[in-house]
Amino acid sequence: MAPDGGVRVLEDTKRHFEDGTVLRVRVLAVPNSEKFPDGVKYRLHYGTEHGTTHVRYDNSHGEHERHTPDGRDEEYEFPGYDEVQERFWAEVERFRDRSGATTGGQQP
């Protein structure tokens, strides 16, 4: 997916909210490899400024992972990147709804 064997930033967003939470979405096009056969490296994170993870999806180590406040979700099975995006945004919305900090149905 990355041109000429290089790395290309597809998305790089960081947002701090008044309630002390932070959203970080970083998606890179990387050369296809054994570690990244789809040519995509991603980290979708929502948590607190103090380091608590509410939800995080990533394949930073070449393995698709989901993390929650309880740690790594060992039951997680990668459903495909589009589905990961949908799940991530839905989970962020649920956390924000529970805390009273809604996003109005839009991605933060």
XYZ file of N, CA and C in Angstrom:
324
model
N 0.812 -1.191 0.000
C 0.000 0.000 0.000
C 0.863 1.266 0.000
N 1.982 1.242 0.637
C 2.860 2.417 0.656
C 3.643 2.483 -0.645
N 3.784 3.683 -1.233
C 4.502 3.789 -2.498
C 6.005 3.585 -2.322
N 6.595 2.945 -3.297
C 8.058 2.801 -3.355
C 8.685 2.278 -2.068
N 7.983 1.400 -1.353
C 8.543 0.810 -0.145
C 8.615 1.749 1.036
N 8.044 2.933 0.941
C 8.090 3.902 2.036
C 6.869 3.800 2.940
N 6.845 4.684 3.909
C 5.728 4.763 4.842
C 4.985 6.064 4.567
N 3.659 5.975 4.541
C 2.837 7.158 4.284
C 1.794 7.271 5.386
N 1.646 8.450 5.954
C 0.644 8.689 6.995
C -0.712 8.843 6.324
N -1.666 7.978 6.707
C -3.013 8.059 6.177
C -3.905 8.895 7.100
N -3.672 8.764 8.394
C -4.410 9.556 9.369
C -3.559 9.702 10.621
N -3.574 10.890 11.187
C -2.835 11.143 12.423
C -3.593 12.228 13.188
N -4.434 11.782 14.109
C -5.312 12.682 14.853
C -5.079 12.492 16.341
N -4.979 13.602 17.044
C -4.905 13.559 18.500
C -5.817 14.654 19.027
N -6.703 14.281 19.930
C -7.656 15.246 20.474
C -7.771 15.063 21.979
N -7.643 16.171 22.698
C -7.815 16.174 24.153
C -9.188 16.752 24.464
N -9.903 16.095 25.370
C -11.236 16.548 25.757
C -11.197 17.176 27.146
N -12.172 18.023 27.420
C -12.248 18.724 28.706
C -12.379 17.764 29.884
N -12.913 16.572 29.646
C -13.097 15.614 30.735
C -11.824 14.830 31.068
N -10.700 15.186 30.429
C -9.429 14.526 30.733
C -9.148 13.304 29.889
N -9.997 13.039 28.894
C -9.739 11.900 28.015
C -9.015 12.385 26.767
N -8.408 11.426 26.097
C -7.650 11.729 24.887
C -7.954 10.669 23.830
N -8.053 11.123 22.605
C -8.299 10.259 21.460
C -7.077 10.351 20.562
N -6.572 9.199 20.140
C -5.422 9.184 19.235
C -5.668 8.139 18.170
N -5.668 8.574 16.929
C -5.845 7.677 15.794
C -4.659 7.889 14.867
N -3.906 6.835 14.635
C -2.758 6.909 13.735
C -2.809 5.690 12.825
N -2.847 5.959 11.531
C -2.913 4.900 10.529
C -1.827 5.184 9.492
N -1.009 4.182 9.237
C 0.099 4.318 8.288
C -0.020 3.284 7.176
N 0.292 3.699 5.978
C 0.490 2.751 4.883
C 1.952 2.355 4.949
N 2.213 1.065 5.079
C 3.579 0.558 5.203
C 3.806 -0.497 4.122
N 5.056 -0.788 3.828
C 5.316 -1.841 2.840
C 4.698 -3.167 3.296
N 4.103 -3.881 2.371
C 3.588 -5.212 2.686
C 4.749 -6.069 3.170
N 4.497 -6.808 4.236
C 5.535 -7.664 4.805
C 4.846 -8.794 5.559
N 5.643 -9.687 6.087
C 5.083 -10.761 6.902
C 4.388 -10.185 8.134
N 4.973 -9.130 8.693
C 4.416 -8.494 9.889
C 3.152 -7.689 9.568
N 3.126 -7.048 8.408
C 1.984 -6.229 7.986
C 1.557 -6.628 6.572
N 0.927 -7.803 6.423
C 0.600 -8.309 5.091
C -0.397 -7.435 4.327
N -1.215 -6.648 5.030
C -2.186 -5.771 4.375
C -1.605 -4.402 4.053
N -0.370 -4.143 4.505
C 0.254 -2.864 4.231
C -0.294 -1.721 5.065
N -0.914 -2.045 6.198
C -1.492 -1.028 7.076
C -1.035 -1.279 8.510
N -0.559 -0.225 9.141
C -0.208 -0.264 10.562
C -1.100 0.772 11.241
N -1.775 0.366 12.324
C -2.734 1.276 12.937
C -2.701 1.218 14.457
N -3.152 2.315 15.043
C -3.344 2.404 16.489
C -4.509 3.352 16.716
N -5.600 2.817 17.230
C -6.804 3.573 17.526
C -6.972 3.533 19.038
N -6.785 4.658 19.701
C -6.736 4.684 21.166
C -7.670 5.745 21.733
N -8.386 5.362 22.793
C -9.175 6.308 23.569
C -8.951 5.980 25.037
N -8.506 6.969 25.796
C -8.223 6.744 27.212
C -8.088 8.068 27.929
N -7.347 8.057 29.026
C -7.175 9.274 29.807
C -5.791 9.865 29.592
N -5.668 11.126 29.932
C -4.373 11.790 29.841
C -3.357 11.168 30.797
N -3.838 10.430 31.807
C -2.954 9.816 32.801
C -2.552 8.386 32.444
N -2.926 7.949 31.234
C -2.449 6.652 30.769
C -3.420 5.495 30.876
N -4.620 5.706 31.389
C -5.613 4.629 31.443
C -6.193 4.413 30.054
N -6.251 3.178 29.609
C -6.839 2.842 28.319
C -8.295 2.484 28.517
N -9.184 3.176 27.812
C -10.590 2.759 27.772
C -10.765 1.712 26.682
N -10.228 2.003 25.504
C -10.241 1.038 24.407
C -9.099 1.390 23.453
N -8.441 0.345 22.961
C -7.386 0.540 21.973
C -7.357 -0.667 21.047
N -7.314 -0.379 19.773
C -7.096 -1.408 18.755
C -5.770 -1.073 18.093
N -4.916 -2.070 17.913
C -3.659 -1.806 17.209
C -3.059 -3.085 16.653
N -2.163 -2.891 15.717
C -1.366 -4.003 15.198
C 0.107 -3.604 15.183
N 0.480 -2.794 16.142
C 1.834 -2.242 16.201
C 2.917 -3.313 16.234
N 2.605 -4.450 16.768
C 3.595 -5.520 16.890
C 3.381 -6.597 15.829
N 2.577 -6.251 14.814
C 2.305 -7.219 13.761
C 1.201 -8.190 14.117
N 0.555 -7.978 15.246
C -0.554 -8.826 15.691
C -1.723 -7.915 16.019
N -2.896 -8.247 15.512
C -4.083 -7.432 15.773
C -4.511 -7.633 17.227
N -4.604 -6.522 17.962
C -4.929 -6.586 19.387
C -6.033 -5.606 19.735
N -6.765 -5.959 20.779
C -7.754 -5.059 21.383
C -7.422 -4.980 22.866
N -7.369 -3.753 23.376
C -7.071 -3.522 24.789
C -8.233 -2.790 25.439
N -8.493 -3.107 26.695
C -9.552 -2.492 27.483
C -8.940 -2.045 28.812
N -9.725 -1.434 29.706
C -9.180 -1.077 31.020
C -8.627 -2.287 31.783
N -9.097 -3.486 31.438
C -8.647 -4.717 32.105
C -7.402 -5.322 31.466
N -6.897 -4.711 30.397
C -5.718 -5.245 29.718
C -6.060 -5.764 28.334
N -5.201 -6.628 27.840
C -5.389 -7.171 26.495
C -6.563 -8.144 26.477
N -7.418 -7.993 25.470
C -8.568 -8.870 25.268
C -8.078 -10.123 24.548
N -7.896 -11.182 25.297
C -7.338 -12.420 24.736
C -8.325 -13.146 23.820
N -9.605 -12.801 23.887
C -10.630 -13.449 23.062
C -10.823 -12.742 21.716
N -10.150 -11.625 21.515
C -10.353 -10.810 20.327
C -9.886 -11.513 19.068
N -10.743 -11.463 18.052
C -10.392 -11.977 16.727
C -10.582 -10.842 15.731
N -9.574 -10.580 14.940
C -9.583 -9.477 13.988
C -10.668 -9.692 12.937
N -11.631 -8.734 12.845
C -12.727 -8.899 11.885
C -12.488 -8.206 10.541
N -11.347 -7.565 10.381
C -11.068 -6.748 9.206
C -10.994 -5.286 9.631
N -10.204 -4.509 8.907
C -9.931 -3.143 9.349
C -11.176 -2.258 9.357
N -12.044 -2.380 8.361
C -13.262 -1.554 8.336
C -14.118 -1.810 9.571
N -14.261 -3.065 9.944
C -15.039 -3.415 11.138
C -14.356 -2.906 12.401
N -13.031 -2.941 12.452
C -12.301 -2.403 13.607
C -12.628 -0.921 13.770
N -12.611 -0.180 12.675
C -12.948 1.249 12.727
C -14.364 1.440 13.298
N -15.327 0.698 12.782
C -16.711 0.823 13.257
C -16.818 0.505 14.742
N -16.189 -0.568 15.165
C -16.236 -0.955 16.580
C -15.584 0.099 17.468
N -14.427 0.597 17.027
C -13.713 1.591 17.824
C -14.587 2.818 18.053
N -15.141 3.380 16.967
C -15.938 4.604 17.118
C -17.186 4.348 17.959
N -17.797 3.173 17.833
C -18.969 2.843 18.653
C -18.576 2.747 20.128
N -17.424 2.155 20.427
C -16.974 2.038 21.815
C -16.620 3.406 22.399
N -15.990 4.263 21.608
C -15.684 5.617 22.084
C -16.987 6.333 22.424
N -17.964 6.232 21.544
C -19.264 6.877 21.775
C -19.910 6.364 23.069
N -19.843 5.047 23.305
C -20.421 4.487 24.550
C -19.707 5.024 25.782
N -18.382 5.070 25.762
C -17.644 5.626 26.901
C -18.025 7.078 27.135
N -18.111 7.844 26.066
C -18.433 9.261 26.206
C -19.875 9.456 26.659
N -20.788 8.621 26.191
C -22.178 8.701 26.639
C -22.277 8.420 28.135
N -21.562 7.384 28.587
C -21.595 7.028 30.016
C -21.026 8.134 30.892
N -20.048 8.858 30.362
C -19.422 9.915 31.161
C -20.162 11.239 31.031
N -21.180 11.274 30.162
C -21.918 12.510 29.963
C -21.263 13.445 28.972
N -20.227 12.995 28.302
C -19.491 13.840 27.341
C -19.768 13.337 25.931
N -20.996 13.501 25.462
C -21.375 12.963 24.160
C -20.724 13.725 23.029
N -20.680 13.071 21.880
C -20.087 13.681 20.685
C -21.160 14.059 19.680
N -22.433 13.942 20.074
C -23.502 14.313 19.150
C -23.623 13.386 17.969
N -23.208 12.119 18.125
C -23.318 11.145 17.048
C -22.227 11.266 16.000
N -21.301 12.184 16.171
C -20.214 12.348 15.210
C -18.914 11.861 15.816
N -18.008 11.451 14.965
C -16.706 11.031 15.458
C -16.017 12.229 16.083
N -15.417 12.025 17.287
C -14.754 13.143 17.968
C -13.642 13.728 17.137
